[in-house]
PDB file of C-alpha atoms in Angstrom:
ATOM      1  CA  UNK A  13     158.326 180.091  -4.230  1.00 61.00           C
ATOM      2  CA  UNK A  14     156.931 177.318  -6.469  1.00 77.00           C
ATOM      3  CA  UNK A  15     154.038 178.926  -8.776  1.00 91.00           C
ATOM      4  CA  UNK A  16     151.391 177.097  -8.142  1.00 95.00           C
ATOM      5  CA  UNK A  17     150.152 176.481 -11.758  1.00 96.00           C
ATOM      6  CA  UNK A  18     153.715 174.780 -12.537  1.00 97.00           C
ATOM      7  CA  UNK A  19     152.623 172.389  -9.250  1.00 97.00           C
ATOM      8  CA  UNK A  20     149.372 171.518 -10.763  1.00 98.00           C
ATOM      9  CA  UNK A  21     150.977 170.900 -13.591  1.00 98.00           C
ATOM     10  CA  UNK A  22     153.499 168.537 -11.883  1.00 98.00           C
ATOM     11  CA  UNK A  23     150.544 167.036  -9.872  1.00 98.00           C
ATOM     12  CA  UNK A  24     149.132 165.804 -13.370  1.00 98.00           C
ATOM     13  CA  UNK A  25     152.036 164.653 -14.887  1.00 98.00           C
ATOM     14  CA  UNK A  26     152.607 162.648 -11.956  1.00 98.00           C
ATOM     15  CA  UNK A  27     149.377 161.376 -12.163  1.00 98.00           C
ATOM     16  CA  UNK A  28     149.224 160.493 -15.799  1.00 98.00           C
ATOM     17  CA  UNK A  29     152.423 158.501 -15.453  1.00 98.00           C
ATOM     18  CA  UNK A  30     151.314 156.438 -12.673  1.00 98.00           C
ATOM     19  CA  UNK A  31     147.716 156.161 -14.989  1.00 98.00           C
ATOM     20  CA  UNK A  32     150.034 154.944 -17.844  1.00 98.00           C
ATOM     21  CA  UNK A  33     151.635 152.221 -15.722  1.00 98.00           C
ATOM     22  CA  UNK A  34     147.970 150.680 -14.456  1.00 98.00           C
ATOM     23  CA  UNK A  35     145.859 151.470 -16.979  1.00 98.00           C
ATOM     24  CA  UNK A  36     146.922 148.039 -19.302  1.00 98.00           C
ATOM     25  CA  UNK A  37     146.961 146.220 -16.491  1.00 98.00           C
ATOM     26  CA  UNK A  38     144.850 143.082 -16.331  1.00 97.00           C
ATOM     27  CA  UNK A  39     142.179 142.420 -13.511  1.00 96.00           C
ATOM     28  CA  UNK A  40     144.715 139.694 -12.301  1.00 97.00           C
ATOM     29  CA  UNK A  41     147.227 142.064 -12.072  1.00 98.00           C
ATOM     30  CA  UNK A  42     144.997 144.725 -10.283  1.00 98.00           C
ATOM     31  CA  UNK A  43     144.612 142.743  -7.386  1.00 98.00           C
ATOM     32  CA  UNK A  44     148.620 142.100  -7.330  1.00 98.00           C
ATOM     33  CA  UNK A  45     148.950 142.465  -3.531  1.00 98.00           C
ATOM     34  CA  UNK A  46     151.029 145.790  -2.865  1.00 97.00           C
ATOM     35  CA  UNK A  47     153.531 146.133   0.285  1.00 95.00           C
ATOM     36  CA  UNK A  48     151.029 148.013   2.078  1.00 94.00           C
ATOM     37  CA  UNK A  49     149.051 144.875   4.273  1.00 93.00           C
ATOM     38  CA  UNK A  50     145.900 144.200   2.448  1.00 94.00           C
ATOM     39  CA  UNK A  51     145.929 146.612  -0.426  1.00 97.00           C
ATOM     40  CA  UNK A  52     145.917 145.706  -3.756  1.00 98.00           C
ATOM     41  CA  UNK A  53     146.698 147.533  -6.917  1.00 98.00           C
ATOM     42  CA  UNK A  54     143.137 148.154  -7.326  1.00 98.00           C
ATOM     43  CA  UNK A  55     143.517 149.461  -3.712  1.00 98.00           C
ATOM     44  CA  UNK A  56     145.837 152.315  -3.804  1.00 98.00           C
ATOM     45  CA  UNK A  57     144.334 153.821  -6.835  1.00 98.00           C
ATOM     46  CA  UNK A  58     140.988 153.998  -5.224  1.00 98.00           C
ATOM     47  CA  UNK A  59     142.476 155.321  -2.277  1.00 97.00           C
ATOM     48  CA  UNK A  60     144.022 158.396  -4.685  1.00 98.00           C
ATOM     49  CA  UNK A  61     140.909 158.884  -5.910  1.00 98.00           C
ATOM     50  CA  UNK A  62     139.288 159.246  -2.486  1.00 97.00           C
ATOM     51  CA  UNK A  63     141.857 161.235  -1.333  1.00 96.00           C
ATOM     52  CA  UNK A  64     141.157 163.682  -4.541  1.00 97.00           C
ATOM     53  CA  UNK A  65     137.472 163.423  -3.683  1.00 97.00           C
ATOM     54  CA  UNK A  66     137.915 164.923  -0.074  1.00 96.00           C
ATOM     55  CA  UNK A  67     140.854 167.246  -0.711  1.00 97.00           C
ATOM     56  CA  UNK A  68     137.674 168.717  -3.563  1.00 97.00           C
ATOM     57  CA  UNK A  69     135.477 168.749  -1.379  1.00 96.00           C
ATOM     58  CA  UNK A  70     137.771 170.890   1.281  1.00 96.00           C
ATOM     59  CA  UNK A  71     138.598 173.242  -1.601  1.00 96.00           C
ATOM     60  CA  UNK A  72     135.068 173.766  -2.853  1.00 96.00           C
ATOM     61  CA  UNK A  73     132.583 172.822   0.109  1.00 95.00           C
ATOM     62  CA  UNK A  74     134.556 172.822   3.839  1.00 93.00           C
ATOM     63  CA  UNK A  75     130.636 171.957   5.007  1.00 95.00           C
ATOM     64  CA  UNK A  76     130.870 168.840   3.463  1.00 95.00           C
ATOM     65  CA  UNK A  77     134.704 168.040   4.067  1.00 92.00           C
ATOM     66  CA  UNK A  78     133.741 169.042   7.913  1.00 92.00           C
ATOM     67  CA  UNK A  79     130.671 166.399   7.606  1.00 92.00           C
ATOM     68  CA  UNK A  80     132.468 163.531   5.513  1.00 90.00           C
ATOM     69  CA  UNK A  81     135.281 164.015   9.078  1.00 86.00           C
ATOM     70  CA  UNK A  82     132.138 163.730  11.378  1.00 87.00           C
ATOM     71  CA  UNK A  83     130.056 160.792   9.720  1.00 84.00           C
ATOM     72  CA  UNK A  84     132.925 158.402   9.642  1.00 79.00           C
ATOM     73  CA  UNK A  85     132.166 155.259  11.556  1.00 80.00           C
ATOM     74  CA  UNK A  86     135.782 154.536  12.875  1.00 76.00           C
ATOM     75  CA  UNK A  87     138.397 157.820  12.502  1.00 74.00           C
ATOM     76  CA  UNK A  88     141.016 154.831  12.843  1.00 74.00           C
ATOM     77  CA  UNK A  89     139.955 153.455   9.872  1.00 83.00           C
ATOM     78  CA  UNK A  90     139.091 156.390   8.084  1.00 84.00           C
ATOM     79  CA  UNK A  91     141.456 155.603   5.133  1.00 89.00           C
ATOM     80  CA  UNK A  92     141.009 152.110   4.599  1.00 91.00           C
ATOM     81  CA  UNK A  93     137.084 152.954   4.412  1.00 90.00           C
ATOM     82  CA  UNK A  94     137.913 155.453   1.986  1.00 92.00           C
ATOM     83  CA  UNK A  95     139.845 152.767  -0.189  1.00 94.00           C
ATOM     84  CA  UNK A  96     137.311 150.257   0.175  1.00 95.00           C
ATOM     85  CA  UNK A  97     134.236 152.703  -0.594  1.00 93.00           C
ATOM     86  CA  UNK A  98     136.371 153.689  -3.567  1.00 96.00           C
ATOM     87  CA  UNK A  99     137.067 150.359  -4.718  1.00 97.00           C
ATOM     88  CA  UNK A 100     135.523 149.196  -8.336  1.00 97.00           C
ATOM     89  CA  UNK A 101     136.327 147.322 -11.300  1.00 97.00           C
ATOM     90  CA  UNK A 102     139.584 148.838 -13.304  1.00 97.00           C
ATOM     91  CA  UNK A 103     137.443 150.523 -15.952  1.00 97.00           C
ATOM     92  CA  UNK A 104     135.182 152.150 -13.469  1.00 98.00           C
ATOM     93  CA  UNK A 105     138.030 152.959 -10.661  1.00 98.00           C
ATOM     94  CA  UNK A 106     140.182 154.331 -13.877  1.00 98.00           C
ATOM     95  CA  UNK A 107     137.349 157.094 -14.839  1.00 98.00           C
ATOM     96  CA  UNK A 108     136.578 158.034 -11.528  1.00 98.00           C
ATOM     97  CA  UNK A 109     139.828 159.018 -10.540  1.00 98.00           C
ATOM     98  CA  UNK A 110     140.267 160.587 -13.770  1.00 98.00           C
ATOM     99  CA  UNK A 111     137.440 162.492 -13.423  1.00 98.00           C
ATOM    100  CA  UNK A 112     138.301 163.631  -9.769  1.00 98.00           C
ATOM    101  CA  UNK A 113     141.748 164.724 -10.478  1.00 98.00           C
ATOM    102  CA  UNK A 114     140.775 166.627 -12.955  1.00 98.00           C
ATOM    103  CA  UNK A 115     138.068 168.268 -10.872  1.00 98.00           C
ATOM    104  CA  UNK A 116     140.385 169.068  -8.270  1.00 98.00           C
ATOM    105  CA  UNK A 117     143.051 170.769  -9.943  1.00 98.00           C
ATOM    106  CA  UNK A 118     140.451 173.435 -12.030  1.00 98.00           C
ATOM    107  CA  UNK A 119     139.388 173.570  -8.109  1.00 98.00           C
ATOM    108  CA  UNK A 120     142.565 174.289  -6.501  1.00 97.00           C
ATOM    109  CA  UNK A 121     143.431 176.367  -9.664  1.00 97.00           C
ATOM    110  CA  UNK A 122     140.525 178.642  -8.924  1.00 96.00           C
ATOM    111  CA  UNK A 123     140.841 179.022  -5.076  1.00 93.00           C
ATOM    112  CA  UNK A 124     140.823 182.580  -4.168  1.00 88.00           C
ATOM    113  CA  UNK A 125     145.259 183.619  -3.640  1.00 80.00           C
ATOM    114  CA  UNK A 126     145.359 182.938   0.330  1.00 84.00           C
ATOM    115  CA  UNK A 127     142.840 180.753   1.670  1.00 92.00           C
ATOM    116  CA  UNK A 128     143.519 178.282   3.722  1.00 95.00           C
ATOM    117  CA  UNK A 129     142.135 174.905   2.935  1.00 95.00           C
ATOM    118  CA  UNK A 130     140.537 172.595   5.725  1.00 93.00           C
ATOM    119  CA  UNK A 131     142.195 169.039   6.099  1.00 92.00           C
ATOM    120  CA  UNK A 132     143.362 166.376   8.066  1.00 88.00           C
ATOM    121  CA  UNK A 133     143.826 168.001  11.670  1.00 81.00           C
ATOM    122  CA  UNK A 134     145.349 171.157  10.185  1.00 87.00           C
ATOM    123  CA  UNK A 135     144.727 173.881   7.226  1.00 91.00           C
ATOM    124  CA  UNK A 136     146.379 174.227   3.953  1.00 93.00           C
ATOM    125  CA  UNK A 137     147.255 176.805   0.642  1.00 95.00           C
ATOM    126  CA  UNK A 138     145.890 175.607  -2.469  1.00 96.00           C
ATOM    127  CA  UNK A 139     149.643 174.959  -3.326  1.00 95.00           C
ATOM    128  CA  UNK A 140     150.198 173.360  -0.465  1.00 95.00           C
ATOM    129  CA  UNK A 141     147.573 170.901  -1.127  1.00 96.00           C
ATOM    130  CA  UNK A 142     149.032 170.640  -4.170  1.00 97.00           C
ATOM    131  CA  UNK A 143     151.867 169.629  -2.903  1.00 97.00           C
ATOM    132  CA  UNK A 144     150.818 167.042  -0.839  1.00 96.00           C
ATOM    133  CA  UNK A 145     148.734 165.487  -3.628  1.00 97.00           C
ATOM    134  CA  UNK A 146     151.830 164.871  -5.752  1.00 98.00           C
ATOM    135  CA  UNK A 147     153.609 163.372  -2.306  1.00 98.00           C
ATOM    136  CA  UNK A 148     150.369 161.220  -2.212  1.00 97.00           C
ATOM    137  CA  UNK A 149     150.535 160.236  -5.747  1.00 98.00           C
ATOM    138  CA  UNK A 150     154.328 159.042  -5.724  1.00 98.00           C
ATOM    139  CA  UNK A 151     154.099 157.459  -2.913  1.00 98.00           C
ATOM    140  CA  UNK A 152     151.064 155.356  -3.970  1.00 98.00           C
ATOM    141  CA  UNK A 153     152.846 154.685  -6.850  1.00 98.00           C
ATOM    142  CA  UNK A 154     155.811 153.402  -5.577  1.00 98.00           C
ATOM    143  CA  UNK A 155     153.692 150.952  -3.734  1.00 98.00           C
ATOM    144  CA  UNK A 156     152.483 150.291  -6.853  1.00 98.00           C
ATOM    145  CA  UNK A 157     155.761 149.835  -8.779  1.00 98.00           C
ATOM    146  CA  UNK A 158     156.812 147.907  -6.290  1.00 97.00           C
ATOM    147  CA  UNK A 159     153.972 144.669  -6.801  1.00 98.00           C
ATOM    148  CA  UNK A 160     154.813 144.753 -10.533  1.00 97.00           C
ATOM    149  CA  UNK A 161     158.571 144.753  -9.862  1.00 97.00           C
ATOM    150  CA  UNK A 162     158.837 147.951 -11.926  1.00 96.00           C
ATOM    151  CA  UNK A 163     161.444 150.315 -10.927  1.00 95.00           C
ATOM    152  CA  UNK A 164     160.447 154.035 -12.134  1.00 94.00           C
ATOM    153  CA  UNK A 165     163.256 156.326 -12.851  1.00 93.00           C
ATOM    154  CA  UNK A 166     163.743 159.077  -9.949  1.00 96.00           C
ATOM    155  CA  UNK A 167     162.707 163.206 -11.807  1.00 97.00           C
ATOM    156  CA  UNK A 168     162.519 166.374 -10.592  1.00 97.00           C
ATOM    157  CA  UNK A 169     158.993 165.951  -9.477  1.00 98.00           C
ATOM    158  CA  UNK A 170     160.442 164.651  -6.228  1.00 98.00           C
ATOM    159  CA  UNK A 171     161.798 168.094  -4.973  1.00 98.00           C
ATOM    160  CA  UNK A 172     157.842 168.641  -4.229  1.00 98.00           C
ATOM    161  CA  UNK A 173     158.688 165.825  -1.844  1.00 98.00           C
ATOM    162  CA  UNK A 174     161.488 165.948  -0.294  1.00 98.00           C
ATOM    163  CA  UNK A 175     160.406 169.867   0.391  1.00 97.00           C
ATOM    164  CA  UNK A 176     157.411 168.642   2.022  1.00 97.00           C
ATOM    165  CA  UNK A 177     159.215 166.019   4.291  1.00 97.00           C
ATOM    166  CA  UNK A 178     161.391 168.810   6.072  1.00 98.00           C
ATOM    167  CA  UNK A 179     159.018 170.787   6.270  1.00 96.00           C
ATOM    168  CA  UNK A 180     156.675 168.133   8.464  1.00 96.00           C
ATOM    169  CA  UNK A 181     159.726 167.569  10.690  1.00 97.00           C
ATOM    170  CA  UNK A 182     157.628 169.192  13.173  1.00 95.00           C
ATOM    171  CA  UNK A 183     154.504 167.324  13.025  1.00 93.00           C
ATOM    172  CA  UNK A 184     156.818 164.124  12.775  1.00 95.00           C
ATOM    173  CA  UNK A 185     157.569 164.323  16.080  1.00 96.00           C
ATOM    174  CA  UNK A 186     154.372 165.842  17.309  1.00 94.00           C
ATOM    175  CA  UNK A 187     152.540 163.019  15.820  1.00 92.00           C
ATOM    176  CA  UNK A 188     154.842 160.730  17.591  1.00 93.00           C
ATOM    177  CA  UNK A 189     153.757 162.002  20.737  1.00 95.00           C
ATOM    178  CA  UNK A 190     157.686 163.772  20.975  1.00 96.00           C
ATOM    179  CA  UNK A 191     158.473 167.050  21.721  1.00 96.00           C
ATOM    180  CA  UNK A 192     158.764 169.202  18.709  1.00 97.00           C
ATOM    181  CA  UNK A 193     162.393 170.190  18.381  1.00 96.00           C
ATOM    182  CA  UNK A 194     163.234 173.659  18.130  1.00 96.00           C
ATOM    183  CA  UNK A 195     166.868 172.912  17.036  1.00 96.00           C
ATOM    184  CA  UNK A 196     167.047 173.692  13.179  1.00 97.00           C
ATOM    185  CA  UNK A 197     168.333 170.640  10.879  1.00 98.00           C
ATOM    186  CA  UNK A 198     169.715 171.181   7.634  1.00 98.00           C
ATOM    187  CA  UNK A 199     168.940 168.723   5.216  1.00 98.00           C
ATOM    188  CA  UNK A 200     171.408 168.544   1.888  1.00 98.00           C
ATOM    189  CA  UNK A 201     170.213 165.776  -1.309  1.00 98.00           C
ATOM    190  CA  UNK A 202     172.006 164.412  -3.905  1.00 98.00           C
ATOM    191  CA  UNK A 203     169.206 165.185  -6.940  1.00 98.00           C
ATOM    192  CA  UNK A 204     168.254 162.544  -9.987  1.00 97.00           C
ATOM    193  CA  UNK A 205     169.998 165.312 -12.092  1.00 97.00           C
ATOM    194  CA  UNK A 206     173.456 165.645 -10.151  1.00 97.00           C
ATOM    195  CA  UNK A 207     172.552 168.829  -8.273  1.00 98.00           C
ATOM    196  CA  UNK A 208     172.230 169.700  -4.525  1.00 98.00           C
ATOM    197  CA  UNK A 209     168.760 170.019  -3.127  1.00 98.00           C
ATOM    198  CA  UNK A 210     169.107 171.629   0.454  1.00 98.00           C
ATOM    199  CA  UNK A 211     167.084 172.867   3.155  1.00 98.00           C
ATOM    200  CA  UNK A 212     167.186 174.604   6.198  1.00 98.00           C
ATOM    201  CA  UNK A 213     169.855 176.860   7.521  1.00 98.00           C
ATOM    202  CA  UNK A 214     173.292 176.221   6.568  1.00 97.00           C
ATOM    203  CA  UNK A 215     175.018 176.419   9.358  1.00 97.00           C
ATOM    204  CA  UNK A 216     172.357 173.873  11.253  1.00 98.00           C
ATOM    205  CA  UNK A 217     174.348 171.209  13.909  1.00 98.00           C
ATOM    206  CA  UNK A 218     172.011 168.826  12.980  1.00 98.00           C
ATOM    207  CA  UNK A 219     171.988 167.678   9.080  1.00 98.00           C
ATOM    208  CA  UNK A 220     170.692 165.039   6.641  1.00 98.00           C
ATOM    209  CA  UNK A 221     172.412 164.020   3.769  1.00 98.00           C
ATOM    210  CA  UNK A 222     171.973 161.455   1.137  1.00 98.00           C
ATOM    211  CA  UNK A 223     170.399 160.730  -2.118  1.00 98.00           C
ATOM    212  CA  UNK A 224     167.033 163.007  -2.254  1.00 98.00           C
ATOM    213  CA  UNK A 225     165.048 158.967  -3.668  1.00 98.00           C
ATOM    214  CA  UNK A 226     166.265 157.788  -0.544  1.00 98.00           C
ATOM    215  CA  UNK A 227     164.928 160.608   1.368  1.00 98.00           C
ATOM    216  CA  UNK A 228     161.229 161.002  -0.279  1.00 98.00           C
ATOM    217  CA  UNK A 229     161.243 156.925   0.460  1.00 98.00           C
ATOM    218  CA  UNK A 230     161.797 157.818   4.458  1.00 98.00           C
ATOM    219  CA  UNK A 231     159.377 160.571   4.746  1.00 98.00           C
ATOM    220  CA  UNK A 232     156.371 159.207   2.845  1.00 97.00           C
ATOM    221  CA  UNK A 233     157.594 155.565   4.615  1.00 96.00           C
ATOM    222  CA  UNK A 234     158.490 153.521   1.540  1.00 96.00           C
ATOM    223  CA  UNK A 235     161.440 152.651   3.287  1.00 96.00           C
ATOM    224  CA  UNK A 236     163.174 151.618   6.114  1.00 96.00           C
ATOM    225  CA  UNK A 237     166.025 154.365   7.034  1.00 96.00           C
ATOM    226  CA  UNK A 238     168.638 150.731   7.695  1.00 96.00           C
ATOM    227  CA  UNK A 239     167.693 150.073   3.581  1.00 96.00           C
ATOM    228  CA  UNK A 240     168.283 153.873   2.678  1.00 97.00           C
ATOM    229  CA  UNK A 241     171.559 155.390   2.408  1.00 97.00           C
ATOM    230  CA  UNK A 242     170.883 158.654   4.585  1.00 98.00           C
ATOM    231  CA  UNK A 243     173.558 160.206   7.103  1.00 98.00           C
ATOM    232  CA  UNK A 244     171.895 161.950   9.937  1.00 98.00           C
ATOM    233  CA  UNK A 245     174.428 164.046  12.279  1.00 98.00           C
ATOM    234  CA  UNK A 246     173.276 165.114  15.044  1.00 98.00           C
ATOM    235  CA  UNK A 247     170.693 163.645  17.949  1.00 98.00           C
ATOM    236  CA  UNK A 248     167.737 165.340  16.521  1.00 98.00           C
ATOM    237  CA  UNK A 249     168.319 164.757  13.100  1.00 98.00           C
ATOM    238  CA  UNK A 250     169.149 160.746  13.911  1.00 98.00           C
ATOM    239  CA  UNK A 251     165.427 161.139  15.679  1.00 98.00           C
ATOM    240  CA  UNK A 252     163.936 162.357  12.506  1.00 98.00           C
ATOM    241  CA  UNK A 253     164.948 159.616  10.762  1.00 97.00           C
ATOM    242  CA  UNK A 254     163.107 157.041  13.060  1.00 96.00           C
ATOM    243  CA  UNK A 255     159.346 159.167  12.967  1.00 96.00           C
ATOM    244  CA  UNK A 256     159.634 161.188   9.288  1.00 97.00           C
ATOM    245  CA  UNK A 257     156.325 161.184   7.854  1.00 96.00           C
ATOM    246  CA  UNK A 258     155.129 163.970   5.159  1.00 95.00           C
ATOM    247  CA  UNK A 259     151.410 163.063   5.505  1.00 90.00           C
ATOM    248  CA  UNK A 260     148.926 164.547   7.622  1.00 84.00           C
ATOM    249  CA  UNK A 261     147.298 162.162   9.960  1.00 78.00           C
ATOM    250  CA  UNK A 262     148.213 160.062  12.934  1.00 81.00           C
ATOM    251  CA  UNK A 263     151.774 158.335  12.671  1.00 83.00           C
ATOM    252  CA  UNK A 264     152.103 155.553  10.167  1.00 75.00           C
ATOM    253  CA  UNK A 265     153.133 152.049  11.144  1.00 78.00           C
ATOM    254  CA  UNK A 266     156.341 152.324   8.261  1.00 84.00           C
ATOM    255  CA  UNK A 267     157.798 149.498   6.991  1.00 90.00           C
ATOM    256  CA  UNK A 268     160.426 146.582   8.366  1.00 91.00           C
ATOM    257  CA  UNK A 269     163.620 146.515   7.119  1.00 93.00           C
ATOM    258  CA  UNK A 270     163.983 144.532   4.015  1.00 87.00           C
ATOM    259  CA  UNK A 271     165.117 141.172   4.400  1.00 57.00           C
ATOM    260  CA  UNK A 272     166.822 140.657   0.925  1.00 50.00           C
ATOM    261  CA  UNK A 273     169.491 143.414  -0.680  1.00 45.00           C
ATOM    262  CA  UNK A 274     166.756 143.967  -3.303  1.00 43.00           C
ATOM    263  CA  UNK A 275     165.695 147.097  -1.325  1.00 42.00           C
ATOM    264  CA  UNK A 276     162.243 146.166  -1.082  1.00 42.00           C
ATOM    265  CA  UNK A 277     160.526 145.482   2.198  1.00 37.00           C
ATOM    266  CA  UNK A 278     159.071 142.181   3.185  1.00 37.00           C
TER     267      UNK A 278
END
């Protein structure tokens, strides 16, 4: 079990990296267009730092997470809003999410051992939250790293990931409007450092297998699985593949298959 002061601390080296790779950045280059449709640079950054504001708010004030749900005009559009209500010149967007992730982690740091925060249509552990924040903050990134045609090098930060994506295979599928499988899959990753990364039970019909990048860019939809080079066995597993999504919500629209062998989608 992953302590959770070594995630936090994960979480903010995550963080600062992705803060070192915007924050020279010139307005110009802030409202790069990124491969998500109509968000900029400027774009994903404010939507971290909404995302940091609400995840506080659910680990110091469920009231006001509950109410912020509530109050929103469209539930559709519930993260764009966010974005857009987040959205402000660099200087201003850069302190503000500063500011928030720092709040959050001395927040999540300081939840009581065994709550269970509110969120997005279920309930999570401080480290779970965690968790997903550094998900949210690579993923983002990558979007990010992709309109400045900077590629970051892959680290151990992404078994936070990958862990997460098996363990939404469930809500994948549920979020898809598909039965939730109750056949097991194994999932076994090739890791930046030349070691295995597995999960699930070994001797699982259904399995995974590939490089644990390619993986984290399926689940958090980076990625189209026909640019990624994962294996699926099995008809569950091969399923997976087609709804994976580690973030809580309803299902994502993904991305098309790239239309150049640069990896990147169109």
């Amino acid at each position: 079990m992953v302590d959770l002061a070594d995630l936090l601390a994960d979480l903010a080296t995550e963080s600062e990296q992705l803060d070192a790779l915007v924050s020279p950045l010139t307005p110009a280059d802030w409202a790069r267009p990124t491969p998500a449709p109509g968000w900029t640079v400027g774009h994903q950054i404010a939507h971290l730092a909404w995302t940091d504001h609400v995840a506080l708010l659910a680990a110091t004030d469920a009231t006001a997470f509950f109410a912020s749900v509530t109050a929103a005009p469209d539930p559709a559009r519930l993260v764009d809003d966010g974005a857009e209500e987040f959205l402000a010149p660099p200087a201003e967007l850069l302190a503000r999410w500063r500011a928030g992730r720092t709040a959050l982690a001395e927040a999540l740091a300081a939840a009581p051992p065994g709550e269970k925060l509110p969120w997005y249509g279920t309930r999570m552990s401080p480290a779970s939250m965690a968790t997903a924040r550094i998900m949210e903050t690579w993923a983002h990134g990558a979007d990010v790293a992709d309109a400045l045609g900077v590629t970051r090098p892959a680290s151990a930060r992404l078994r936070h990931v990958a862990y997460l994506g098996f363990r939404t295979l469930g809500h994948s599928f549920a979020a898809h409007g598909r039965p939730v499988p109750t056949v097991p899959v194994r999932v076994e990753l090739a890791a930046p450092d030349g070691t295995t990364w597995s999960f699930g039970p070994t001797d699982a019909a259904d399995r995974v297998t590939g490089p644990a990048l390619d993986f984290c860019l399926l689940v958090t939809q980076r990625r189209h699985r026909a640019d990624l080079a994962l294996t699926a066995t099995g008809p569950v597993a091969d399923e997976w593949l087609d709804v994976a999504q580690a973030f809580a919500g309803p299902p994502g629209t993904g991305r098309p298959p790239a239309t150049t062998g640069s990896g990147v989608p169109a």
